[in-house]
Amino acid sequence: MKNIVITGGAGFIGSHVVRRFVTLHPEFHIINVDALTYAGNLENLKDIETASNYEFVKLDITDAEAVNKLFSDKKIHGVIHLAAESHVDRSITNPIDFVMTNVVGTVILMNAFKTYGDAENGRFYHVSTDEVYGTLGDDGKFTESTPYDPNSPYSASKASSDHFVRAYHETYKLPIVISNCSNNYGSHQFPEKLIPLMIHNIKHNKPLPVYGKGENIRDWLWVEDHARAIEMIYLNGKNGETYNIGGNNEWRNIDLVKKLCEIMDRKLGREAGTSAQLITYVTDRKGHDFRYAIDASKLENELGWSPTVAFDQGFDKTIDWYLENEVWLERVTSGAYSDYYQSMYSNR
Ligand code: NAD
Ligand code: TYD
């Protein structure tokens, strides 16, 4: 059985990727490597934690000694690297954490894979973001050849790690692939991100903080479609290549929040228009990218991927998940979350 390390498997996207590989690929032994930061939660994997081809290792990827020990103890065939500091607003207040995990951690992992892993026949897959390309105006989409132009400390750290991954391919012939994906939505997302934060606030009748005028645009993709793209790229992508992944599904933030309010009013049995009254325009994010949109035609043409879930359907399912998993949502929003929320939103 081939050992595959998936980093960040206790996080939002990582948990979907781990579940997919554990359930669909009995030929792989999946080692979920995660430091369990505020964003990591093993409850996200309760349903598969006893599977015979699954193992969890609590480890910080910036700890080179621990990473080297793991890779020298077990023959690692491949790595799917998702562990990261992932929230733009946190990167504005604390950029160093992003440099450490996203840049230094990625290089430590590649060094370990290069030294001890199956760098001949295996693969190092870096999961990245479309934010590395910077911001778009009203027209056009990001392609794989769009120049990197990151604007936030988060996107600068992901761009930097992408460059290191590509450099390891050129310099050491490390077999790598990179994908750059647009905004994901779905179950198990930490409620610092737009959609679960708004769901939580609507439930509790709290103000809905829309940054600036709410006119910024994001391209939303169902997280399971991202996980499926990652599976296809890991299995069939070409070494040294980059693939863009997107939902072809652009929304202005304010329109998305209004749609969410309408659906929540229905689901919570509130009079139409009730939740929208909570919308509050707040000071804009510093350096806020205006628009992201992805051209995923390379992935569609070369590997036959396309999104499978229509936004209306995926959005409805997502909202139901947060409403049905009240215990999960209340647990992750207790403790440190209220301090985070205070510091981020109280003076906006
Ligand atoms: P997340 O914040 O939900 O999860 C990150 C996970 O990484 C957590 O489980 C956390 O415990 C772990 N982690 C953080 N620092 C670590 C460290 N030093 N050592 C080991 N583990 C550590 O993030 P996400 O939204 O699931 O994103 C996963 C990846 O996908 C990231 O690399 C992100 O840049 C990328 N991405 C995210 C999106 C999105 O919309 N969320 C879109 C495109 C790409
Ligand atoms: P987010 O979910 O943080 O993802 P990203 O910044 O990586 O795209 O934010 C999505 C959009 O929603 C972004 O334009 C910022 C905006 N936003 C708000 O208006 N209010 C909020 O409270 C948050 C968290 C985000």
Short mmCIF file of N, CA, C and O in Angstrom, two decimals, residues 2 4 76-79 113 117-125 173-176 234 239:
data_model
loop_
_atom_site.label_atom_id
_atom_site.label_comp_id
_atom_site.label_asym_id
_atom_site.label_seq_id
_atom_site.Cartn_x
_atom_site.Cartn_y
_atom_site.Cartn_z
N LYS A 2 0.53 2.24 -0.81
CA LYS A 2 1.35 3.46 -0.89
C LYS A 2 0.95 4.46 0.19
O LYS A 2 -0.24 4.75 0.35
N ILE A 4 0.41 8.02 1.47
CA ILE A 4 0.23 9.38 0.96
C ILE A 4 0.00 10.30 2.16
O ILE A 4 -0.92 10.07 2.95
N ILE A 76 7.28 7.52 2.15
CA ILE A 76 6.15 8.34 1.67
C ILE A 76 6.20 8.40 0.14
O ILE A 76 7.16 8.87 -0.45
N HIS A 77 5.09 7.94 -0.47
CA HIS A 77 5.03 7.92 -1.93
C HIS A 77 4.63 9.29 -2.49
O HIS A 77 5.12 9.71 -3.54
N GLY A 78 3.72 9.96 -1.78
CA GLY A 78 3.26 11.25 -2.30
C GLY A 78 2.77 12.16 -1.20
O GLY A 78 2.48 11.71 -0.09
N VAL A 79 2.70 13.45 -1.53
CA VAL A 79 2.22 14.45 -0.57
C VAL A 79 1.17 15.31 -1.27
O VAL A 79 1.39 15.77 -2.40
N PHE A 113 10.49 15.37 1.63
CA PHE A 113 10.06 14.48 0.54
C PHE A 113 11.22 14.17 -0.41
O PHE A 113 11.43 13.03 -0.84
N GLY A 117 11.46 10.72 0.68
CA GLY A 117 10.25 10.22 0.01
C GLY A 117 10.57 9.59 -1.34
O GLY A 117 11.72 9.52 -1.76
N ASP A 118 9.51 9.17 -2.02
CA ASP A 118 9.67 8.54 -3.33
C ASP A 118 9.70 9.64 -4.41
O ASP A 118 8.77 9.78 -5.20
N ALA A 119 10.81 10.41 -4.40
CA ALA A 119 10.91 11.56 -5.31
C ALA A 119 11.16 11.11 -6.76
O ALA A 119 11.20 11.94 -7.67
N GLU A 120 11.32 9.79 -6.98
CA GLU A 120 11.46 9.27 -8.35
C GLU A 120 10.09 9.08 -8.99
O GLU A 120 9.82 9.58 -10.08
N ASN A 121 9.22 8.35 -8.28
CA ASN A 121 7.94 7.95 -8.89
C ASN A 121 6.72 8.58 -8.25
O ASN A 121 5.61 8.44 -8.77
N GLY A 122 6.93 9.24 -7.11
CA GLY A 122 5.78 9.82 -6.41
C GLY A 122 5.49 11.22 -6.88
O GLY A 122 5.82 11.60 -8.02
N ARG A 123 4.88 12.01 -5.99
CA ARG A 123 4.48 13.36 -6.41
C ARG A 123 4.28 14.25 -5.20
O ARG A 123 3.80 13.81 -4.16
N PHE A 124 4.66 15.52 -5.36
CA PHE A 124 4.39 16.54 -4.34
C PHE A 124 3.38 17.52 -4.95
O PHE A 124 3.68 18.20 -5.94
N TYR A 125 2.18 17.56 -4.37
CA TYR A 125 1.10 18.38 -4.92
C TYR A 125 0.87 19.57 -3.98
O TYR A 125 0.51 19.39 -2.83
N LYS A 173 14.42 18.58 -9.98
CA LYS A 173 13.53 17.67 -10.72
C LYS A 173 12.50 17.00 -9.80
O LYS A 173 12.09 15.87 -10.05
N LEU A 174 12.15 17.69 -8.71
CA LEU A 174 11.12 17.13 -7.84
C LEU A 174 9.81 17.03 -8.64
O LEU A 174 9.42 17.98 -9.31
N PRO A 175 9.14 15.88 -8.59
CA PRO A 175 7.88 15.74 -9.35
C PRO A 175 6.75 16.49 -8.62
O PRO A 175 6.24 16.02 -7.62
N ILE A 176 6.41 17.63 -9.14
CA ILE A 176 5.41 18.48 -8.45
C ILE A 176 4.23 18.79 -9.37
O ILE A 176 4.35 18.74 -10.60
N TYR A 234 -3.98 14.92 -8.85
CA TYR A 234 -2.96 14.09 -8.17
C TYR A 234 -2.72 12.80 -8.98
O TYR A 234 -1.56 12.38 -9.17
N ASN A 239 3.61 16.33 -14.27
CA ASN A 239 4.60 16.93 -13.39
C ASN A 239 5.06 18.28 -13.94
O ASN A 239 5.25 18.44 -15.15
#
